[in-house]
Coordinates of C-alpha atoms and ligand atoms in Angstrom, one line a residue:
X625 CA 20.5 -6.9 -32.5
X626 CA 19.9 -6.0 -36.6
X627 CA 21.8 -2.7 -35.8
X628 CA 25.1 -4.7 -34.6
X629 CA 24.7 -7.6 -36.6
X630 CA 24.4 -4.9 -40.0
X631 CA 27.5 -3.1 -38.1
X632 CA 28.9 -6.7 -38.5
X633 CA 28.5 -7.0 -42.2
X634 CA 29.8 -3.3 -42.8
X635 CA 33.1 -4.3 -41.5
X636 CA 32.9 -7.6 -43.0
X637 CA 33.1 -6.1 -46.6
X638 CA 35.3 -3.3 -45.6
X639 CA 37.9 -5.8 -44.5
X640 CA 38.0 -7.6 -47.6
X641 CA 38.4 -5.0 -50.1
X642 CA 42.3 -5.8 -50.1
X643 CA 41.5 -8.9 -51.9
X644 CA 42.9 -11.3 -49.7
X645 CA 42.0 -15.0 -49.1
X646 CA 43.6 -14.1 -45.1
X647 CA 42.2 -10.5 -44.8
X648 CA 38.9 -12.2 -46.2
X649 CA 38.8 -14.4 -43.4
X650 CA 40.4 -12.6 -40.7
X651 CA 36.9 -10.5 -41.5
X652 CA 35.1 -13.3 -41.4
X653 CA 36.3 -13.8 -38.1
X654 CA 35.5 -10.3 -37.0
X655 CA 32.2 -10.9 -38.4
X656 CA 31.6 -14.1 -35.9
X657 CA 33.2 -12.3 -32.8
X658 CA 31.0 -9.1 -33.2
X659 CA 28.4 -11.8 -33.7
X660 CA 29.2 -13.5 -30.2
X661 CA 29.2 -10.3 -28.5
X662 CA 25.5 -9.2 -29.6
X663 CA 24.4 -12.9 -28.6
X664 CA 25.0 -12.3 -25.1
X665 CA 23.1 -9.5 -25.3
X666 CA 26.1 -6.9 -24.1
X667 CA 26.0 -3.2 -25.4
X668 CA 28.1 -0.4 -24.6
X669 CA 25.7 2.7 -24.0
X670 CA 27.0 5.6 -22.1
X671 CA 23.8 7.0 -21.0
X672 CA 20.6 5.8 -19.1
X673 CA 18.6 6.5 -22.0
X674 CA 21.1 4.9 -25.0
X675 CA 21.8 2.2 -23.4
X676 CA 17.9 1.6 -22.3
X677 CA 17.2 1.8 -25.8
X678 CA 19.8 -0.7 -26.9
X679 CA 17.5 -2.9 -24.8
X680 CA 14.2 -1.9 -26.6
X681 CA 13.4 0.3 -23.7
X682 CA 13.1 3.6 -21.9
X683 CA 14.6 5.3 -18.8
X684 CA 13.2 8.3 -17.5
X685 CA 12.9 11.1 -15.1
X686 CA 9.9 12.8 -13.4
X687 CA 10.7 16.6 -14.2
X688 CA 9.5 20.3 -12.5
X689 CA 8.8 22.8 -14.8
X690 CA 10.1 25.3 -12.4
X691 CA 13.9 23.5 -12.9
X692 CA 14.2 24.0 -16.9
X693 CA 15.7 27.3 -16.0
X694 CA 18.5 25.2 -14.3
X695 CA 21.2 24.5 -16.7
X696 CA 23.0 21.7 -14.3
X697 CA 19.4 20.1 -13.9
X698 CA 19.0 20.3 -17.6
X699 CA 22.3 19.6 -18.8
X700 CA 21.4 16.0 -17.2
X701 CA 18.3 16.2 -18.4
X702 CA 18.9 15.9 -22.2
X703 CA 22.5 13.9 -21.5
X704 CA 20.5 10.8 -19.6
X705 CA 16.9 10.5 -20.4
X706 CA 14.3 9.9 -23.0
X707 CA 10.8 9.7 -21.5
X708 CA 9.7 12.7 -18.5
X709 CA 6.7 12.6 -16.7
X710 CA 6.1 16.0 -15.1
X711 CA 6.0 15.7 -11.6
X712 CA 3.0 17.7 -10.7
X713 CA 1.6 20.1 -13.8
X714 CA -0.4 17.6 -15.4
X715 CA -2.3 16.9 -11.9
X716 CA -6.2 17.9 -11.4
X717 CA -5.2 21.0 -8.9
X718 CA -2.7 22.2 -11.7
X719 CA -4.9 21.8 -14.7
X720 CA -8.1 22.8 -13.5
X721 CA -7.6 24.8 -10.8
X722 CA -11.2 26.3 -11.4
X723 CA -14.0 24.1 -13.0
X724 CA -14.5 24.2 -16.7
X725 CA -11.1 26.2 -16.3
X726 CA -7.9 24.8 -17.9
X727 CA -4.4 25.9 -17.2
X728 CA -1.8 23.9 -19.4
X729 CA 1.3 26.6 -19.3
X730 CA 3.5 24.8 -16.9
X731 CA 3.0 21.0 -17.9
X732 CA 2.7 22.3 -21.9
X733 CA 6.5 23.6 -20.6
X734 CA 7.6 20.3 -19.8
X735 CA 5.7 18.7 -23.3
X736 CA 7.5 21.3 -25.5
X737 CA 10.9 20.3 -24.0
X738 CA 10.4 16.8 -24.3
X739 CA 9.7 17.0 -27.7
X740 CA 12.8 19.3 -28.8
X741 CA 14.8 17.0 -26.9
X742 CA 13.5 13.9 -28.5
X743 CA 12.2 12.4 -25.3
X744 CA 8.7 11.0 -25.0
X745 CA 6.3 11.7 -22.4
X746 CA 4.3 9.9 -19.7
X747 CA 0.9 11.9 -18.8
X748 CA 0.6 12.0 -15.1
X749 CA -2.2 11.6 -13.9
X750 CA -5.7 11.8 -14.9
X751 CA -8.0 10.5 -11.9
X752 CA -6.7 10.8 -8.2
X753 CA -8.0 11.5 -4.8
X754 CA -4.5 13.3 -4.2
X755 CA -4.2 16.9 -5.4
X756 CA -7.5 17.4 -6.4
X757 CA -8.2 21.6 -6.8
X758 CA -10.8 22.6 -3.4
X759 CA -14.0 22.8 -6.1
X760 CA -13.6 18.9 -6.9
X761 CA -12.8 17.8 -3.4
X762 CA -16.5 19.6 -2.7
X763 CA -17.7 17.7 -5.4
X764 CA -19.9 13.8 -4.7
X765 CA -22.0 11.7 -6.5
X766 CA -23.2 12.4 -10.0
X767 CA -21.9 16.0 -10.2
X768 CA -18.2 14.7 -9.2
X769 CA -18.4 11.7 -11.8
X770 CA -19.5 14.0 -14.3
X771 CA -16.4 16.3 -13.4
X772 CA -14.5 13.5 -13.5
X773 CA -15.4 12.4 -16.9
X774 CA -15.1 16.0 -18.1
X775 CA -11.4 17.0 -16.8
X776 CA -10.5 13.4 -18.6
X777 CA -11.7 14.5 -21.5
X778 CA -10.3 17.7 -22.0
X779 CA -6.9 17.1 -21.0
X780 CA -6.8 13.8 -22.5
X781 CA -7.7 15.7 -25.8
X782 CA -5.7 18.2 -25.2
X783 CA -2.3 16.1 -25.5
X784 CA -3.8 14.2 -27.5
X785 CA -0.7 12.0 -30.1
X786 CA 1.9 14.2 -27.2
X787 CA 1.6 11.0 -24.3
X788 CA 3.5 7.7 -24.5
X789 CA 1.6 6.3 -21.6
X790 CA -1.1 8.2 -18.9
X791 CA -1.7 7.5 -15.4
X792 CA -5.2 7.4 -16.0
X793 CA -6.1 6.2 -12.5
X794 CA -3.3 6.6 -9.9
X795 CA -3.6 5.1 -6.4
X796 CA -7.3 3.7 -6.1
X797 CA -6.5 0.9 -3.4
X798 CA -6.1 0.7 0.3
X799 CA -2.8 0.0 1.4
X800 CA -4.4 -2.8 3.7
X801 CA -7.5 -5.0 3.5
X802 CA -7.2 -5.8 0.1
X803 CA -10.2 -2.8 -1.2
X804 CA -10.9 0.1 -2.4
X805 CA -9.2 3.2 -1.0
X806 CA -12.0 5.4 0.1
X807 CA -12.1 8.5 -1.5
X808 CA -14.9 10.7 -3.2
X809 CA -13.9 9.5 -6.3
X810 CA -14.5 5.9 -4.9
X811 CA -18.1 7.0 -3.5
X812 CA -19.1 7.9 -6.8
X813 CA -19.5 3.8 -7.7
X814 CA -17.0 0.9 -7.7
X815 CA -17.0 1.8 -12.0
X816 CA -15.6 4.5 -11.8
X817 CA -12.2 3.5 -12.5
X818 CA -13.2 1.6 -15.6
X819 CA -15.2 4.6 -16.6
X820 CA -12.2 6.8 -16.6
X821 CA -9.9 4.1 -18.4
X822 CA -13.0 4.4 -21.3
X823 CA -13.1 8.1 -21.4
X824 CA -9.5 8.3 -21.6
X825 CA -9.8 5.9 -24.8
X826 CA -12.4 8.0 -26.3
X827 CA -10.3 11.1 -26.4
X828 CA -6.5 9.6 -27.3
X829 CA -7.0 6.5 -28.4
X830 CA -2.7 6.3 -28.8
X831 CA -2.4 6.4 -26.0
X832 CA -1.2 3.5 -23.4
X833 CA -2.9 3.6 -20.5
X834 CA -2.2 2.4 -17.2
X835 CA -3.4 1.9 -13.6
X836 CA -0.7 3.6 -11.7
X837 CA 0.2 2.7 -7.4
X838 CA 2.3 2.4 -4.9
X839 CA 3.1 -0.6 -2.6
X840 CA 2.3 -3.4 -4.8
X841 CA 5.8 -4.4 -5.6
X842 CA 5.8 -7.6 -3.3
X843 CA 3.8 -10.2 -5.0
X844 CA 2.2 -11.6 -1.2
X845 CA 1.1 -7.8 -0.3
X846 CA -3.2 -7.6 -0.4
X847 CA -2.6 -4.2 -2.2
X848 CA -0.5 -6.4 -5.1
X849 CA -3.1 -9.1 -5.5
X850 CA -6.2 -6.7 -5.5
X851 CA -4.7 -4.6 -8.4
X852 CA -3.9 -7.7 -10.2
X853 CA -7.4 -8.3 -9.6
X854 CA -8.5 -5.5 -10.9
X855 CA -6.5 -5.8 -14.3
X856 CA -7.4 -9.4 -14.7
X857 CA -11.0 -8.7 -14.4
X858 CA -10.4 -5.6 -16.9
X859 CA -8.6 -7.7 -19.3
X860 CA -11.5 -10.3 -19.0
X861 CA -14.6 -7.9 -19.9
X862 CA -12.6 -5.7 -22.4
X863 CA -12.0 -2.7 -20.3
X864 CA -9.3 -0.6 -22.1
X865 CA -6.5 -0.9 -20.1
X866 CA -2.7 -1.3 -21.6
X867 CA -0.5 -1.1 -18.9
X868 CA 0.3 -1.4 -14.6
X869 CA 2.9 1.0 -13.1
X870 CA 4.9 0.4 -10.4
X871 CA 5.9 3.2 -8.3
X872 CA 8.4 1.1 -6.4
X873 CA 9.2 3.9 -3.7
X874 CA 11.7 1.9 -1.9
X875 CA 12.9 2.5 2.1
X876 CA 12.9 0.5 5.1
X877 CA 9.5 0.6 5.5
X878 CA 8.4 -0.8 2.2
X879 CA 12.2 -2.3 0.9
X880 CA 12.9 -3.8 -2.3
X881 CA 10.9 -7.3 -2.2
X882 CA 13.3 -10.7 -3.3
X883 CA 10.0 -11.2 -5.4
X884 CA 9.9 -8.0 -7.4
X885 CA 10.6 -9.9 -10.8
X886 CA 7.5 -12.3 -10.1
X887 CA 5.1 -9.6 -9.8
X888 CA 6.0 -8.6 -13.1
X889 CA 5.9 -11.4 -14.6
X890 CA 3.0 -12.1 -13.0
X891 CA 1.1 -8.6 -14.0
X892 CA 2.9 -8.7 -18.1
X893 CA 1.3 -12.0 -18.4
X894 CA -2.7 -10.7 -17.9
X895 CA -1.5 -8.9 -21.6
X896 CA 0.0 -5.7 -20.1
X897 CA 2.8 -3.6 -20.2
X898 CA 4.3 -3.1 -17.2
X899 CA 6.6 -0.1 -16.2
X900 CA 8.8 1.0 -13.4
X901 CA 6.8 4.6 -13.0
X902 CA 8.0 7.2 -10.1
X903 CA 11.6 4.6 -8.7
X904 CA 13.5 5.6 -6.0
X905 CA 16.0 4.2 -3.1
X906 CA 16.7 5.5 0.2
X907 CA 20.2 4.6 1.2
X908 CA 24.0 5.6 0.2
X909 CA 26.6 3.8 -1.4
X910 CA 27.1 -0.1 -2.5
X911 CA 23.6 -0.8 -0.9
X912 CA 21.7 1.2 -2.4
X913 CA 23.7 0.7 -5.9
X914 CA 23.1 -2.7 -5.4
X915 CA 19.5 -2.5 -4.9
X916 CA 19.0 -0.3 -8.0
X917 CA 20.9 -2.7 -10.0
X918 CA 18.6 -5.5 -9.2
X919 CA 15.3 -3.5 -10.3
X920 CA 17.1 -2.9 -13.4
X921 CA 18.3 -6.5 -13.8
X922 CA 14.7 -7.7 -13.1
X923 CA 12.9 -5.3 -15.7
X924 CA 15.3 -6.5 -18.1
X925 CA 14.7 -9.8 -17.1
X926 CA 10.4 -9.4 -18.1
X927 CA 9.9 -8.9 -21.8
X928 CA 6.7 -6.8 -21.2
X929 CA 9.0 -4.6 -18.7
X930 CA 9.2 -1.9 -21.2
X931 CA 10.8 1.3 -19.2
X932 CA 12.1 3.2 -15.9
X933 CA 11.5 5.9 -14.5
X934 CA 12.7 7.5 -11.7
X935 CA 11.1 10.0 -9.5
X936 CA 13.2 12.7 -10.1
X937 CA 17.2 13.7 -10.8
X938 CA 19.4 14.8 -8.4
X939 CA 18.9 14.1 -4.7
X940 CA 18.2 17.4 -3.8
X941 CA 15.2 17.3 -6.8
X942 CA 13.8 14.3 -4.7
X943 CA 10.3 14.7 -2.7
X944 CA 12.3 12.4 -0.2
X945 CA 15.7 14.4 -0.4
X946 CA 16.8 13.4 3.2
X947 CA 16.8 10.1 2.5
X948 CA 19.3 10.6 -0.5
X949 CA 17.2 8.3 -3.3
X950 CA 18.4 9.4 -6.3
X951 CA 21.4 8.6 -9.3
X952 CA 22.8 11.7 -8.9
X953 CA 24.1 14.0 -5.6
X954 CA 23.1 17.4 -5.3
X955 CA 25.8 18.6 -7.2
X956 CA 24.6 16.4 -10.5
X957 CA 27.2 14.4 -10.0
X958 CA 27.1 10.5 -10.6
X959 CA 26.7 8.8 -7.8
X960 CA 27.2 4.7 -7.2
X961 CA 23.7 3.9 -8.0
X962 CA 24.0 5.4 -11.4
X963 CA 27.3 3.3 -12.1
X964 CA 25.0 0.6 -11.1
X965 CA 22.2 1.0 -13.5
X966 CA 23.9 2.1 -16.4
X967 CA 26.2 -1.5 -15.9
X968 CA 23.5 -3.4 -15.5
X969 CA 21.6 -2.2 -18.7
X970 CA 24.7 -3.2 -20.6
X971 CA 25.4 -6.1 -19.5
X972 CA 24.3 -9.0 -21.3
X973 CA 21.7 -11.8 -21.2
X974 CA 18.1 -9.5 -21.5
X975 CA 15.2 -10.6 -23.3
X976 CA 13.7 -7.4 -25.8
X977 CA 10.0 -6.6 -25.3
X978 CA 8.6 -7.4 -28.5
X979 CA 8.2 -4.8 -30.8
X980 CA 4.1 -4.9 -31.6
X981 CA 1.5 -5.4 -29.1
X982 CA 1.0 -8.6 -28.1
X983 CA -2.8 -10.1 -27.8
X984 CA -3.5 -13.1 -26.1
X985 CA -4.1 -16.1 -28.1
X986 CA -7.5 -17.9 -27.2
X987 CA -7.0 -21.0 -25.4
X988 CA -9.5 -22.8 -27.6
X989 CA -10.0 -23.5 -30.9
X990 CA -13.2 -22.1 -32.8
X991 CA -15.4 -24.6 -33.6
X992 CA -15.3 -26.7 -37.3
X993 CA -18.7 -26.5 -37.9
X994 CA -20.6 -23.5 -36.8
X995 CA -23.1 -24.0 -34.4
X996 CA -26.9 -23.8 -35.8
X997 CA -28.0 -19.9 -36.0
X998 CA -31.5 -18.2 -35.1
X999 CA -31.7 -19.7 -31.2
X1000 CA -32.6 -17.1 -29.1
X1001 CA -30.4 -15.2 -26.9
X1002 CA -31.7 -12.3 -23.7
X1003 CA -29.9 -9.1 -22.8
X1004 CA -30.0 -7.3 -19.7
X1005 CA -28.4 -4.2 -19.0
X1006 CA -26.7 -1.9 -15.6
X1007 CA -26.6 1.3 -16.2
X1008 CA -24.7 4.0 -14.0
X1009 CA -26.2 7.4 -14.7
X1010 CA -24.5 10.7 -14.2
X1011 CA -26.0 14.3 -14.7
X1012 CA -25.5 14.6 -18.4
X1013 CA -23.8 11.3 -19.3
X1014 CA -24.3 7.8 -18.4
X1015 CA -22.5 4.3 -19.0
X1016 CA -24.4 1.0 -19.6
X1017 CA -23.1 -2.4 -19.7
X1018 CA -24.9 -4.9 -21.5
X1019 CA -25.1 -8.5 -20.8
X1020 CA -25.7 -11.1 -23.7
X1021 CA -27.0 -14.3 -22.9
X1022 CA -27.4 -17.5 -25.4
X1023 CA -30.3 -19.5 -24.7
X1024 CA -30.0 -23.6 -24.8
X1025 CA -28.2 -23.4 -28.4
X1026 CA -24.8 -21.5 -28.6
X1027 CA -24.7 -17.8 -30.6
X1028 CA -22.9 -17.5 -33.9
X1029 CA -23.3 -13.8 -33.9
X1030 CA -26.0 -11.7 -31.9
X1031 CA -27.6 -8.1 -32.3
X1032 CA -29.1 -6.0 -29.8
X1033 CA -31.6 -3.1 -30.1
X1034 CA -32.4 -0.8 -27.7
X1035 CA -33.7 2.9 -27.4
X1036 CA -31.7 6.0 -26.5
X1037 CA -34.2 8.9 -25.3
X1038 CA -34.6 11.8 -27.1
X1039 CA -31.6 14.3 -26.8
X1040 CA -29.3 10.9 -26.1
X1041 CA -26.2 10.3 -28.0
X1042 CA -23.8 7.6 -28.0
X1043 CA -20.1 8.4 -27.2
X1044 CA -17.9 5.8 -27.4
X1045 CA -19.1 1.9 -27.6
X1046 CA -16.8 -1.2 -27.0
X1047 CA -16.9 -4.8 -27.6
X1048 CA -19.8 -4.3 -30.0
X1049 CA -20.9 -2.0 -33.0
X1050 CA -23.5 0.1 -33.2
X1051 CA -25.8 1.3 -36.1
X1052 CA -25.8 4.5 -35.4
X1053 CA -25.4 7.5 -32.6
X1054 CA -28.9 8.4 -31.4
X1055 CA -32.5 7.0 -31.6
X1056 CA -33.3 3.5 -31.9
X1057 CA -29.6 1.5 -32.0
X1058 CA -28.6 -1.8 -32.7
X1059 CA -25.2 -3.0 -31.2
X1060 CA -24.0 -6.3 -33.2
X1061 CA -20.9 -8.0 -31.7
X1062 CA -17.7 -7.8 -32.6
X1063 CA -15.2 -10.1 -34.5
X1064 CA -13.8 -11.9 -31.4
X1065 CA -16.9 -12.5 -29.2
X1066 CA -20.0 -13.3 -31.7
X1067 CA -19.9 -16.9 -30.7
X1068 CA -21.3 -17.6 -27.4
X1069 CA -21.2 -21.4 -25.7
X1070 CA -24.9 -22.3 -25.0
X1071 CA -25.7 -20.9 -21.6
X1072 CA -22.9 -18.2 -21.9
X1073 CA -22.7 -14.8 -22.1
X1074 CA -20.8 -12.2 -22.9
X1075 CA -21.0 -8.1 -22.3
X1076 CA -20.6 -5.4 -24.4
X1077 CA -20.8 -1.3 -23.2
X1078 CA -21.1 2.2 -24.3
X1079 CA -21.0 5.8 -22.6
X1080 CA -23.6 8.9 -23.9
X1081 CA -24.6 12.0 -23.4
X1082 CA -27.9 12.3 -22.1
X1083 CA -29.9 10.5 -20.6
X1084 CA -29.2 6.5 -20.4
X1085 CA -31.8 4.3 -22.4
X1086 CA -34.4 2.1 -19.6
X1087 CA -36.5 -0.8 -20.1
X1088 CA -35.5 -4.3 -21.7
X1089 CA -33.3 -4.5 -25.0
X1090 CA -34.2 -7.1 -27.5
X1091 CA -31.4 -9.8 -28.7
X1092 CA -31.8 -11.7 -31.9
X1093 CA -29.2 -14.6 -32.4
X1094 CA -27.0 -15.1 -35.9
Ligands
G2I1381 O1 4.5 11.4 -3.2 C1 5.3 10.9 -4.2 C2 4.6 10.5 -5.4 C3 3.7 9.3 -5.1 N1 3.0 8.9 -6.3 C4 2.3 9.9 -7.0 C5 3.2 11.1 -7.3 O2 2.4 12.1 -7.9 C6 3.8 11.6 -6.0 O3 4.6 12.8 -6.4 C7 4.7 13.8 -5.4 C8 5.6 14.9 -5.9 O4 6.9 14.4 -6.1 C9 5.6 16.0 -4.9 O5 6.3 17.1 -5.5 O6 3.4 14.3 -5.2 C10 3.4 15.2 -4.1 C11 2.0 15.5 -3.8 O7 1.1 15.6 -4.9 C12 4.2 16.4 -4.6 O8 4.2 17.4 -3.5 C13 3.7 18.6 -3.8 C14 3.5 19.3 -2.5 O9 2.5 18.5 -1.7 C15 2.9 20.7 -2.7 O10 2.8 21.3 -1.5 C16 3.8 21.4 -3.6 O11 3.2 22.7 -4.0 O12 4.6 19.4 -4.6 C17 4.0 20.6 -4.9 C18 4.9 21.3 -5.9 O13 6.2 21.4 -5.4

């Protein structure tokens, strides 16, 4: 809107250089159409990616690193889109295809031409049961956590300041039954899907991360309501969690639901991002165009709805090619859909995703007078312990006065160190610790409690922790 309004002006003063009272006001004039035309919100990009942009946000393409040596693929490539997530380099099999063994040629491909390009970069995807190399799928229990935690790490660190947004966790529920998917990620311990969103913090803090899944695109489905569960519960105890992709794989099977908008609206207002992650149609013609119009229309429509991208280029690119689900035919040329999408981003009446994070406000005020300090407060702790690393969560609880501020000490063991802590902060790294709270969760309503966590190296500390209130 300040781009067109400032284009505005520029042609404003232009016009009246000729220093007359009629020229003055035919500007004027100018000045209040152009005005008009940027209040409905209408824009005139001729690309996916300008004119998603001139709405604040981005449109994408999952891309193989074995098609940059295609020049039609390409050509497209750079014309249309500014955000690629590589289809399958960045995946466990490709990037550790032996343990303790990292192989970044193919995705660092896909990075490097991104970045000369000018497009930004979704990392896909850190923690899956799908596409796992043969060693991990051998792996269980402690020894697979702890490979888990380690392949985060390193390839989190490796693209470190490269990723808009990871997949940290991609496809952890059943499509059914409102659970877990099994898996032998799952069978490591219900956590483990908050212990990958913390590990991926630790090592690109930048980074946006989101819980990424198919199927929950129709607000009734189980699968939707238990991975808006999941994020509300995350949001609530201060896992790090930024933003929910939809795949939004749409056929017959699992169509494009009438609801769509409401389950983003639904998901942006737990404090998330929410983007359209791996999209595509089945169908042909005016039906599917249509359909692809309407996602577009209802991401516009969701201020936190903040990009598309869809799984792939041309039709023949597509993992589904028979059932044609692209924006562009085999040939790279345009097909109806496309038309589709590019009118609806520039037609008018969108609302722009705001342009810093957004936090939640608190739904209460803070009290006037601070409650009386030194009442006693207890902390327990749950640890889950993996060879060489563990994670402990740590319960605060105020006694029969509310908490103005608390402090906890505990004990690592010897040959313990502290990793990465959250909703507290700690004295130190190693040794005797004490974790005081943090700005937003010091105060504590009598009988209340609150949680605070940290991952090591190590061994986890045991016994009881002391609190000490104010
Ligand atoms: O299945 C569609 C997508 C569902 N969500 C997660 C995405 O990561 C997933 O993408 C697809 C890729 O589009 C396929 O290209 O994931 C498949 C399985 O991971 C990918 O298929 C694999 C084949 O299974 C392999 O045999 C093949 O070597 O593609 C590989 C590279 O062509």
């Amino acid at each position: 809107m300040d781009k067109v309004l400032a284009r505005g002006s520029g042609s404003a003063v232009a016009r009246s250089r000729p220093r007359t009272a009629v020229l003055s006001m035919l500007a004027g004039v100018a000045m209040v159409a152009t005005t008009v035309a940027v209040a409905t919100g209408a824009s005139a990009g001729t690309t996916l990616g300008a004119s998603a942009a001139e709405k604040g946000r981005y449109f994408g393409t999952a891309v193989a690193a074995n098609k940059l040596s295609d020049a039609t693929y390409v050509g497209i490539l750079n014309r249309e889109f500014n955000m690629v997530t590589p289809e399958n380099e960045m995946k466990w099999d490709a990037t550790e295809p032996s343990q303790g063994q990292f192989n970044y040629a193919n995705a660092d491909r896909i990075v490097s031409h991104a970045q000369a390009n000018g497009m930004r970069v979704r990392g896909h995807a850190l923690a899956w049961h799908s596409q796992q190399p043969g060693w991990a799928q051998n792996l269980s229990g402690t020894a697979l956590r702890q490979a888990m935690v380690n392949h985060i790490t390193q390839v989190a660190t490796h693209y470190k300041g490269k990723i808009y947004a990871w997949d940290v966790v991609n496809e952890a529920f059943a499509d059914s039954g409102g659970g877990r998917r099994d898996s032998n990620l799952q069978r490591t311990g219900n956590d483990w899907i908050e212990v990958a969103f913390r590990t991926a913090r630790a090592a690109d803090p930048a980074a946006k991360l989101c819980y990424n899944d198919y199927n929950t695109d129709n607000w009734t489905w189980e699968k939707t309501q238990a991975v808006y569960n999941m994020v509300k519960d995350f949001k609530a105890r201060g896992v790090p969690i930024d933003c929910v992709g939809l795949q939004s794989h749409f056929n017959s099977g699992s169509p494009y639901p009438g609801n769509y908008r409401t389950t983003l609206q639904n998901f942006a207002a737990l404090g998330v991002d929410v983007q359209i992650t791996e999209l595509d149609i089945e169908g042909s013609g005016t039906t599917q165009a249509t359909t692809y119009g309407n996602v577009v229309k209802d991401c516009l429509a969701v201020s936190r709805c903040t990009g598309i991208t869809v799984w792939g280029i041309r039709d023949t690119d597509s993992w589904r090619a028979s059932g044609t689900p692209l924006l562009f035919d085999g040939n790279g040329n345009k097909k109806p859909a496309y038309t589709a999408v590019l009118d609806t981003l520039n037609a008018g009446g969108t609302t722009p995703p705001p342009t810093t994070p957004t936090s939640t406000p608190p739904t209460s005020n803070p009290p006037t007078t601070p409650p009386p300090s030194g009442n006693g407060c207890t902390a327990s702790f749950t640890t889950n312990q993996w060879q060489g690393g563990f994670v402990t969560t740590v319960r605060v609880t105020a006694g029969a006065a509310p908490l103005n501020g608390w402090a906890v000490a505990l004990t690592l063991p010897a040959g313990a160190s502290l990793v990465n802590t959250w909703n507290a902060q700690p004295s130190g790294t190693s040794g005797g610790l004490t974790f005081r709270n943090v700005a937003y969760n010091g105060q504590v309503g009598a009988g209340g409690s609150t949680e605070f966590g940290f991952q090591g190296v190590g061994t986890a500390p045991s016994g009881t922790p002391t609190c000490t209130a104010g």
